[in-house]
Amino acid sequence: MRAKRVLSVSARHGKLACVLFYDGKLMEYHQSRLGIRSVANARKCMQRWLELYSPSVVIAEDFRTAKSKGKKQREIIKEIKKTARLHGVKTVSIRRRTEFGKTFKRNDSLAKRFPRVAHLNPKRPKLWEAEPKEMSLFEALSIAVSAKADRV
């Protein structure tokens, strides 16, 4: 039996993001700048999302294998999963495999697959510019697709 409501969560520099799939369809998405600032803020943000969306499964990147993440992001991912388990929600960890330099191509294909978020697809920044904040949303989508959110 597959889960009805699947919440995929991503912690990336700049924003904490989630996408909600209901019966395999993208229903909601949310990003939080405040949620990424500290572990305590991430916990509060996750509690709010759990109450709002009532997921049956939470998917996130495996913090033990998240080599591209900083210490703070790994701690936040760990706290997200802990918070979900404390609320009685099943958690799934996945190992993401993204090749260096392929992120924006991945985002383009996700934008085509999910037109609802296509307007948020960030353009590749110039070398001296910061990473677009919307990257966290597309990472959450990527995590859900990698975990096959429609079949969890």
Tab-separated table of N, CA and C in Angstrom:
chain	number	residue	atom	x	y	z
A	1	MET	N	0.840	-1.185	0.000
A	1	MET	CA	0.000	0.000	0.000
A	1	MET	C	0.881	1.243	0.000
A	2	ARG	N	0.623	2.154	-0.899
A	2	ARG	CA	1.436	3.356	-0.940
A	2	ARG	C	0.847	4.439	-0.044
A	3	ALA	N	1.722	5.351	0.393
A	3	ALA	CA	1.300	6.421	1.290
A	3	ALA	C	0.451	7.439	0.530
A	4	LYS	N	-0.550	7.963	1.203
A	4	LYS	CA	-1.411	8.970	0.592
A	4	LYS	C	-0.713	10.328	0.520
A	5	ARG	N	-0.133	10.747	1.636
A	5	ARG	CA	0.509	12.061	1.715
A	5	ARG	C	1.999	11.893	1.986
A	6	VAL	N	2.800	12.373	1.054
A	6	VAL	CA	4.254	12.271	1.179
A	6	VAL	C	4.828	13.672	1.204
A	7	LEU	N	5.588	13.974	2.246
A	7	LEU	CA	6.225	15.277	2.396
A	7	LEU	C	7.726	15.098	2.205
A	8	SER	N	8.272	15.759	1.201
A	8	SER	CA	9.706	15.715	0.937
A	8	SER	C	10.308	17.031	1.427
A	9	VAL	N	11.385	16.936	2.208
A	9	VAL	CA	11.974	18.115	2.836
A	9	VAL	C	13.440	18.241	2.437
A	10	SER	N	13.864	19.479	2.215
A	10	SER	CA	15.246	19.756	1.835
A	10	SER	C	15.796	20.912	2.654
A	11	ALA	N	17.019	20.753	3.130
A	11	ALA	CA	17.724	21.821	3.837
A	11	ALA	C	18.916	22.217	2.974
A	12	ARG	N	18.900	23.443	2.532
A	12	ARG	CA	19.970	23.936	1.683
A	12	ARG	C	20.311	25.335	2.144
A	13	HIS	N	21.503	25.775	1.866
A	13	HIS	CA	21.922	27.112	2.289
A	13	HIS	C	20.905	28.152	1.816
A	14	GLY	N	20.329	28.873	2.730
A	14	GLY	CA	19.386	29.923	2.380
A	14	GLY	C	17.939	29.632	2.713
A	15	LYS	N	17.481	28.387	2.494
A	15	LYS	CA	16.072	28.072	2.756
A	15	LYS	C	15.883	26.608	3.105
A	16	LEU	N	14.840	26.388	3.891
A	16	LEU	CA	14.331	25.053	4.170
A	16	LEU	C	13.086	24.925	3.297
A	17	ALA	N	12.940	23.815	2.593
A	17	ALA	CA	11.815	23.680	1.664
A	17	ALA	C	11.134	22.336	1.826
A	18	CYS	N	9.840	22.313	1.484
A	18	CYS	CA	9.097	21.053	1.467
A	18	CYS	C	8.159	21.042	0.276
A	19	VAL	N	7.890	19.846	-0.210
A	19	VAL	CA	6.876	19.644	-1.239
A	19	VAL	C	5.979	18.517	-0.761
A	20	LEU	N	4.681	18.664	-0.972
A	20	LEU	CA	3.707	17.663	-0.552
A	20	LEU	C	3.112	16.989	-1.772
A	21	PHE	N	3.179	15.668	-1.784
A	21	PHE	CA	2.544	14.870	-2.820
A	21	PHE	C	1.344	14.173	-2.191
A	22	TYR	N	0.221	14.228	-2.878
A	22	TYR	CA	-0.974	13.531	-2.436
A	22	TYR	C	-1.383	12.598	-3.561
A	23	ASP	N	-1.418	11.305	-3.283
A	23	ASP	CA	-1.705	10.286	-4.295
A	23	ASP	C	-0.811	10.439	-5.523
A	24	GLY	N	0.457	10.764	-5.277
A	24	GLY	CA	1.429	10.863	-6.367
A	24	GLY	C	1.428	12.167	-7.133
A	25	LYS	N	0.594	13.131	-6.737
A	25	LYS	CA	0.523	14.409	-7.435
A	25	LYS	C	1.039	15.528	-6.531
A	26	LEU	N	1.807	16.429	-7.118
A	26	LEU	CA	2.314	17.579	-6.373
A	26	LEU	C	1.142	18.479	-6.000
A	27	MET	N	0.946	18.662	-4.694
A	27	MET	CA	-0.183	19.464	-4.225
A	27	MET	C	0.235	20.803	-3.636
A	28	GLU	N	1.279	20.805	-2.837
A	28	GLU	CA	1.701	22.016	-2.139
A	28	GLU	C	3.217	22.094	-2.112
A	29	TYR	N	3.721	23.297	-1.922
A	29	TYR	CA	5.146	23.501	-1.706
A	29	TYR	C	5.325	24.715	-0.812
A	30	HIS	N	6.396	24.725	-0.085
A	30	HIS	CA	6.652	25.832	0.834
A	30	HIS	C	8.154	25.971	1.047
A	31	GLN	N	8.594	27.207	1.241
A	31	GLN	CA	9.994	27.482	1.558
A	31	GLN	C	10.045	28.391	2.776
A	32	SER	N	11.083	28.223	3.581
A	32	SER	CA	11.226	29.031	4.785
A	32	SER	C	12.665	29.498	4.949
A	33	ARG	N	12.845	30.800	4.995
A	33	ARG	CA	14.180	31.347	5.283
A	33	ARG	C	14.487	31.230	6.770
A	34	LEU	N	13.468	31.417	7.591
A	34	LEU	CA	13.658	31.347	9.039
A	34	LEU	C	14.007	29.929	9.479
A	35	GLY	N	13.427	28.930	8.851
A	35	GLY	CA	13.627	27.543	9.244
A	35	GLY	C	15.046	27.041	9.100
A	36	ILE	N	15.841	27.669	8.245
A	36	ILE	CA	17.205	27.205	8.013
A	36	ILE	C	18.217	27.883	8.945
A	37	ARG	N	17.777	28.862	9.697
A	37	ARG	CA	18.716	29.629	10.528
A	37	ARG	C	19.270	28.858	11.715
A	38	SER	N	18.467	27.944	12.265
A	38	SER	CA	18.938	27.166	13.419
A	38	SER	C	18.163	25.851	13.495
A	39	VAL	N	18.684	24.951	14.296
A	39	VAL	CA	18.023	23.660	14.501
A	39	VAL	C	16.668	23.873	15.173
A	40	ALA	N	16.610	24.778	16.135
A	40	ALA	CA	15.347	25.063	16.831
A	40	ALA	C	14.303	25.625	15.864
A	41	ASN	N	14.715	26.520	14.980
A	41	ASN	CA	13.784	27.077	13.989
A	41	ASN	C	13.319	26.005	13.011
A	42	ALA	N	14.231	25.115	12.630
A	42	ALA	CA	13.868	24.015	11.724
A	42	ALA	C	12.839	23.108	12.381
A	43	ARG	N	13.003	22.840	13.682
A	43	ARG	CA	12.052	22.007	14.418
A	43	ARG	C	10.671	22.654	14.410
A	44	LYS	N	10.597	23.952	14.701
A	44	LYS	CA	9.316	24.663	14.718
A	44	LYS	C	8.669	24.663	13.332
A	45	CYS	N	9.481	24.891	12.325
A	45	CYS	CA	8.980	24.906	10.950
A	45	CYS	C	8.428	23.528	10.569
A	46	MET	N	9.163	22.488	10.919
A	46	MET	CA	8.732	21.123	10.604
A	46	MET	C	7.454	20.768	11.358
A	47	GLN	N	7.359	21.175	12.619
A	47	GLN	CA	6.144	20.923	13.395
A	47	GLN	C	4.940	21.591	12.727
A	48	ARG	N	5.141	22.811	12.239
A	48	ARG	CA	4.064	23.530	11.566
A	48	ARG	C	3.648	22.791	10.289
A	49	TRP	N	4.632	22.322	9.505
A	49	TRP	CA	4.323	21.584	8.274
A	49	TRP	C	3.627	20.259	8.580
A	50	LEU	N	4.049	19.590	9.653
A	50	LEU	CA	3.411	18.325	10.021
A	50	LEU	C	1.955	18.543	10.409
A	51	GLU	N	1.679	19.604	11.154
A	51	GLU	CA	0.310	19.917	11.551
A	51	GLU	C	-0.530	20.362	10.350
A	52	LEU	N	0.067	21.129	9.470
A	52	LEU	CA	-0.647	21.667	8.318
A	52	LEU	C	-0.949	20.603	7.270
A	53	TYR	N	0.038	19.755	6.944
A	53	TYR	CA	-0.093	18.800	5.850
A	53	TYR	C	-0.443	17.376	6.281
A	54	SER	N	-0.240	17.018	7.531
A	54	SER	CA	-0.517	15.672	8.053
A	54	SER	C	0.005	14.557	7.131
A	55	PRO	N	1.310	14.547	6.846
A	55	PRO	CA	1.835	13.515	5.941
A	55	PRO	C	1.868	12.146	6.602
A	56	SER	N	1.831	11.116	5.777
A	56	SER	CA	1.992	9.760	6.306
A	56	SER	C	3.455	9.339	6.216
A	57	VAL	N	4.229	10.021	5.357
A	57	VAL	CA	5.659	9.733	5.197
A	57	VAL	C	6.404	11.045	4.989
A	58	VAL	N	7.587	11.153	5.601
A	58	VAL	CA	8.489	12.279	5.362
A	58	VAL	C	9.753	11.728	4.723
A	59	ILE	N	10.140	12.328	3.605
A	59	ILE	CA	11.350	11.910	2.893
A	59	ILE	C	12.382	13.029	2.999
A	60	ALA	N	13.605	12.665	3.297
A	60	ALA	CA	14.702	13.630	3.337
A	60	ALA	C	15.992	12.929	2.945
A	61	GLU	N	16.974	13.731	2.619
A	61	GLU	CA	18.281	13.181	2.271
A	61	GLU	C	18.907	12.548	3.509
A	62	ASP	N	19.652	11.493	3.323
A	62	ASP	CA	20.345	10.830	4.426
A	62	ASP	C	21.471	11.740	4.901
A	63	PHE	N	21.365	12.245	6.120
A	63	PHE	CA	22.351	13.202	6.624
A	63	PHE	C	23.734	12.574	6.785
A	64	ARG	N	23.804	11.246	6.892
A	64	ARG	CA	25.106	10.584	7.049
A	64	ARG	C	25.879	10.539	5.741
A	65	THR	N	25.174	10.593	4.622
A	65	THR	CA	25.850	10.524	3.322
A	65	THR	C	25.768	11.839	2.556
A	66	ALA	N	25.252	12.875	3.185
A	66	ALA	CA	25.101	14.179	2.527
A	66	ALA	C	26.426	14.934	2.554
A	67	LYS	N	27.326	14.540	1.692
A	67	LYS	CA	28.679	15.117	1.688
A	67	LYS	C	28.706	16.568	1.225
A	68	SER	N	27.740	16.950	0.389
A	68	SER	CA	27.735	18.328	-0.106
A	68	SER	C	27.101	19.300	0.886
A	69	LYS	N	26.574	18.786	1.971
A	69	LYS	CA	25.936	19.622	2.985
A	69	LYS	C	26.943	20.040	4.049
A	70	GLY	N	26.719	21.210	4.598
A	70	GLY	CA	27.522	21.662	5.711
A	70	GLY	C	27.032	21.028	7.007
A	71	LYS	N	27.779	21.240	8.058
A	71	LYS	CA	27.429	20.657	9.357
A	71	LYS	C	26.037	21.103	9.808
A	72	LYS	N	25.757	22.385	9.639
A	72	LYS	CA	24.470	22.924	10.069
A	72	LYS	C	23.304	22.275	9.306
A	73	GLN	N	23.446	22.125	7.986
A	73	GLN	CA	22.381	21.509	7.204
A	73	GLN	C	22.183	20.052	7.589
A	74	ARG	N	23.269	19.336	7.869
A	74	ARG	CA	23.139	17.936	8.289
A	74	ARG	C	22.429	17.841	9.639
A	75	GLU	N	22.729	18.749	10.555
A	75	GLU	CA	22.045	18.766	11.854
A	75	GLU	C	20.559	19.075	11.676
A	76	ILE	N	20.245	19.975	10.768
A	76	ILE	CA	18.845	20.326	10.513
A	76	ILE	C	18.096	19.136	9.916
A	77	ILE	N	18.710	18.434	8.972
A	77	ILE	CA	18.068	17.245	8.391
A	77	ILE	C	17.812	16.203	9.474
A	78	LYS	N	18.787	16.018	10.347
A	78	LYS	CA	18.642	15.063	11.456
A	78	LYS	C	17.469	15.464	12.353
A	79	GLU	N	17.355	16.742	12.650
A	79	GLU	CA	16.270	17.247	13.507
A	79	GLU	C	14.912	17.112	12.828
A	80	ILE	N	14.864	17.323	11.524
A	80	ILE	CA	13.620	17.181	10.768
A	80	ILE	C	13.084	15.761	10.906
A	81	LYS	N	13.968	14.795	10.730
A	81	LYS	CA	13.553	13.385	10.834
A	81	LYS	C	13.144	13.039	12.255
A	82	LYS	N	13.878	13.546	13.226
A	82	LYS	CA	13.556	13.296	14.629
A	82	LYS	C	12.172	13.864	14.967
A	83	THR	N	11.908	15.074	14.508
A	83	THR	CA	10.616	15.715	14.754
A	83	THR	C	9.474	14.923	14.120
A	84	ALA	N	9.694	14.455	12.907
A	84	ALA	CA	8.658	13.660	12.227
A	84	ALA	C	8.379	12.370	12.991
A	85	ARG	N	9.443	11.693	13.435
A	85	ARG	CA	9.257	10.440	14.189
A	85	ARG	C	8.530	10.697	15.505
A	86	LEU	N	8.832	11.815	16.174
A	86	LEU	CA	8.150	12.154	17.429
A	86	LEU	C	6.657	12.409	17.207
A	87	HIS	N	6.293	12.801	16.005
A	87	HIS	CA	4.887	13.015	15.656
A	87	HIS	C	4.248	11.747	15.083
A	88	GLY	N	4.981	10.643	15.122
A	88	GLY	CA	4.446	9.369	14.666
A	88	GLY	C	4.412	9.206	13.155
A	89	VAL	N	5.231	9.960	12.462
A	89	VAL	CA	5.262	9.899	11.002
A	89	VAL	C	6.472	9.071	10.563
A	90	LYS	N	6.240	8.177	9.632
A	90	LYS	CA	7.316	7.352	9.085
A	90	LYS	C	8.297	8.253	8.327
A	91	THR	N	9.601	7.981	8.469
A	91	THR	CA	10.610	8.746	7.744
A	91	THR	C	11.383	7.833	6.806
A	92	VAL	N	11.747	8.383	5.661
A	92	VAL	CA	12.531	7.660	4.668
A	92	VAL	C	13.751	8.501	4.342
A	93	SER	N	14.920	7.868	4.394
A	93	SER	CA	16.168	8.544	4.033
A	93	SER	C	16.611	8.062	2.666
A	94	ILE	N	17.036	8.997	1.848
A	94	ILE	CA	17.557	8.593	0.550
A	94	ILE	C	18.943	9.184	0.341
A	95	ARG	N	19.701	8.504	-0.472
A	95	ARG	CA	21.025	8.984	-0.860
A	95	ARG	C	20.880	9.634	-2.227
A	96	ARG	N	21.154	10.919	-2.272
A	96	ARG	CA	21.062	11.642	-3.541
A	96	ARG	C	22.359	11.511	-4.309
A	97	ARG	N	22.232	11.392	-5.610
A	97	ARG	CA	23.410	11.341	-6.481
A	97	ARG	C	23.255	12.427	-7.536
A	98	THR	N	23.861	13.558	-7.302
A	98	THR	CA	23.818	14.640	-8.267
A	98	THR	C	25.239	14.907	-8.725
A	99	GLU	N	25.435	14.850	-10.013
A	99	GLU	CA	26.750	15.124	-10.549
A	99	GLU	C	27.018	16.618	-10.506
A	100	PHE	N	28.262	16.974	-10.255
A	100	PHE	CA	28.645	18.374	-10.207
A	100	PHE	C	28.335	19.031	-11.550
A	101	GLY	N	27.689	20.183	-11.496
A	101	GLY	CA	27.373	20.911	-12.713
A	101	GLY	C	26.075	20.514	-13.388
A	102	LYS	N	25.393	19.500	-12.901
A	102	LYS	CA	24.160	19.017	-13.533
A	102	LYS	C	22.897	19.528	-12.828
A	103	THR	N	23.065	20.301	-11.779
A	103	THR	CA	21.938	20.735	-10.958
A	103	THR	C	20.908	21.534	-11.753
A	104	PHE	N	21.356	22.455	-12.575
A	104	PHE	CA	20.405	23.300	-13.297
A	104	PHE	C	19.707	22.531	-14.413
A	105	LYS	N	20.376	21.533	-14.992
A	105	LYS	CA	19.713	20.670	-15.980
A	105	LYS	C	18.627	19.846	-15.280
A	106	ARG	N	18.939	19.369	-14.071
A	106	ARG	CA	17.953	18.623	-13.285
A	106	ARG	C	16.756	19.520	-12.994
A	107	ASN	N	17.012	20.763	-12.606
A	107	ASN	CA	15.928	21.696	-12.304
A	107	ASN	C	15.043	21.938	-13.520
A	108	ASP	N	15.656	22.060	-14.703
A	108	ASP	CA	14.882	22.273	-15.928
A	108	ASP	C	13.945	21.099	-16.190
A	109	SER	N	14.450	19.881	-16.001
A	109	SER	CA	13.590	18.715	-16.243
A	109	SER	C	12.483	18.619	-15.192
A	110	LEU	N	12.783	18.998	-13.943
A	110	LEU	CA	11.748	18.996	-12.899
A	110	LEU	C	10.692	20.061	-13.177
A	111	ALA	N	11.118	21.214	-13.691
A	111	ALA	CA	10.170	22.286	-14.024
A	111	ALA	C	9.221	21.848	-15.142
A	112	LYS	N	9.742	21.077	-16.091
A	112	LYS	CA	8.876	20.562	-17.163
A	112	LYS	C	7.906	19.513	-16.622
A	113	ARG	N	8.392	18.691	-15.709
A	113	ARG	CA	7.557	17.615	-15.157
A	113	ARG	C	6.489	18.161	-14.212
A	114	PHE	N	6.825	19.246	-13.490
A	114	PHE	CA	5.900	19.854	-12.522
A	114	PHE	C	5.680	21.323	-12.892
A	115	PRO	N	4.805	21.600	-13.848
A	115	PRO	CA	4.607	22.978	-14.316
A	115	PRO	C	4.144	23.946	-13.231
A	116	ARG	N	3.586	23.407	-12.171
A	116	ARG	CA	3.107	24.267	-11.084
A	116	ARG	C	4.232	25.088	-10.446
A	117	VAL	N	5.465	24.568	-10.481
A	117	VAL	CA	6.597	25.279	-9.884
A	117	VAL	C	7.584	25.786	-10.934
A	118	ALA	N	7.225	25.688	-12.201
A	118	ALA	CA	8.135	26.085	-13.282
A	118	ALA	C	8.547	27.552	-13.170
A	119	HIS	N	7.635	28.403	-12.712
A	119	HIS	CA	7.957	29.825	-12.593
A	119	HIS	C	9.024	30.104	-11.528
A	120	LEU	N	9.283	29.134	-10.661
A	120	LEU	CA	10.307	29.286	-9.617
A	120	LEU	C	11.653	28.701	-10.020
A	121	ASN	N	11.735	28.120	-11.203
A	121	ASN	CA	12.977	27.512	-11.658
A	121	ASN	C	14.072	28.582	-11.769
A	122	PRO	N	15.114	28.474	-10.942
A	122	PRO	CA	16.148	29.511	-10.959
A	122	PRO	C	17.066	29.386	-12.173
A	123	LYS	N	17.477	30.515	-12.659
A	123	LYS	CA	18.447	30.539	-13.746
A	123	LYS	C	19.849	30.387	-13.148
A	124	ARG	N	20.740	29.848	-13.939
A	124	ARG	CA	22.121	29.664	-13.485
A	124	ARG	C	22.718	31.041	-13.183
A	125	PRO	N	23.222	31.225	-11.948
A	125	PRO	CA	23.805	32.525	-11.612
A	125	PRO	C	25.187	32.694	-12.250
A	126	LYS	N	25.600	33.914	-12.330
A	126	LYS	CA	26.955	34.172	-12.801
A	126	LYS	C	27.922	33.648	-11.734
A	127	LEU	N	29.129	33.412	-12.111
A	127	LEU	CA	30.113	32.787	-11.239
A	127	LEU	C	30.260	33.514	-9.894
A	128	TRP	N	30.151	34.820	-9.893
A	128	TRP	CA	30.345	35.608	-8.684
A	128	TRP	C	29.065	35.811	-7.875
A	129	GLU	N	27.939	35.355	-8.384
A	129	GLU	CA	26.669	35.524	-7.694
A	129	GLU	C	26.381	34.354	-6.760
A	130	ALA	N	25.575	34.626	-5.757
A	130	ALA	CA	25.185	33.582	-4.791
A	130	ALA	C	24.206	32.600	-5.439
A	131	GLU	N	24.124	31.420	-4.840
A	131	GLU	CA	23.186	30.401	-5.304
A	131	GLU	C	21.755	30.900	-5.104
A	132	PRO	N	20.884	30.702	-6.090
A	132	PRO	CA	19.486	31.126	-5.941
A	132	PRO	C	18.808	30.394	-4.780
A	133	LYS	N	17.974	31.116	-4.058
A	133	LYS	CA	17.296	30.549	-2.890
A	133	LYS	C	16.289	29.467	-3.261
A	134	GLU	N	15.797	29.475	-4.492
A	134	GLU	CA	14.810	28.487	-4.916
A	134	GLU	C	15.411	27.101	-5.116
A	135	MET	N	16.729	26.985	-5.030
A	135	MET	CA	17.385	25.690	-5.214
A	135	MET	C	16.879	24.673	-4.195
A	136	SER	N	16.536	25.138	-2.994
A	136	SER	CA	16.061	24.215	-1.956
A	136	SER	C	14.736	23.567	-2.355
A	137	LEU	N	13.873	24.322	-3.010
A	137	LEU	CA	12.590	23.776	-3.451
A	137	LEU	C	12.799	22.683	-4.502
A	138	PHE	N	13.691	22.941	-5.446
A	138	PHE	CA	13.944	21.951	-6.489
A	138	PHE	C	14.718	20.755	-5.949
A	139	GLU	N	15.495	20.972	-4.892
A	139	GLU	CA	16.142	19.830	-4.245
A	139	GLU	C	15.105	18.944	-3.562
A	140	ALA	N	14.110	19.556	-2.914
A	140	ALA	CA	13.038	18.777	-2.285
A	140	ALA	C	12.263	17.979	-3.339
A	141	LEU	N	12.025	18.593	-4.496
A	141	LEU	CA	11.377	17.873	-5.600
A	141	LEU	C	12.246	16.720	-6.077
A	142	SER	N	13.529	16.971	-6.185
A	142	SER	CA	14.467	15.942	-6.631
A	142	SER	C	14.506	14.768	-5.664
A	143	ILE	N	14.470	15.068	-4.377
A	143	ILE	CA	14.459	14.020	-3.356
A	143	ILE	C	13.191	13.180	-3.496
A	144	ALA	N	12.061	13.847	-3.693
A	144	ALA	CA	10.798	13.123	-3.846
A	144	ALA	C	10.814	12.242	-5.087
A	145	VAL	N	11.332	12.768	-6.178
A	145	VAL	CA	11.392	11.993	-7.421
A	145	VAL	C	12.355	10.820	-7.259
A	146	SER	N	13.492	11.064	-6.609
A	146	SER	CA	14.463	9.991	-6.373
A	146	SER	C	13.861	8.874	-5.533
A	147	ALA	N	13.033	9.249	-4.571
A	147	ALA	CA	12.402	8.260	-3.699
A	147	ALA	C	11.117	7.719	-4.301
A	148	LYS	N	10.776	8.209	-5.483
A	148	LYS	CA	9.539	7.800	-6.148
A	148	LYS	C	8.344	8.014	-5.211
A	149	ALA	N	8.126	9.298	-4.868
A	149	ALA	CA	7.102	9.675	-3.898
A	149	ALA	C	5.732	9.115	-4.233
A	150	ASP	N	5.503	8.839	-5.487
A	150	ASP	CA	4.206	8.297	-5.854
A	150	ASP	C	4.094	6.813	-5.543
A	151	ARG	N	5.209	6.193	-5.098
A	151	ARG	CA	5.167	4.753	-4.804
A	151	ARG	C	5.567	4.427	-3.375
A	152	VAL	N	5.893	5.442	-2.569
A	152	VAL	CA	6.350	5.190	-1.192
A	152	VAL	C	5.217	4.636	-0.356
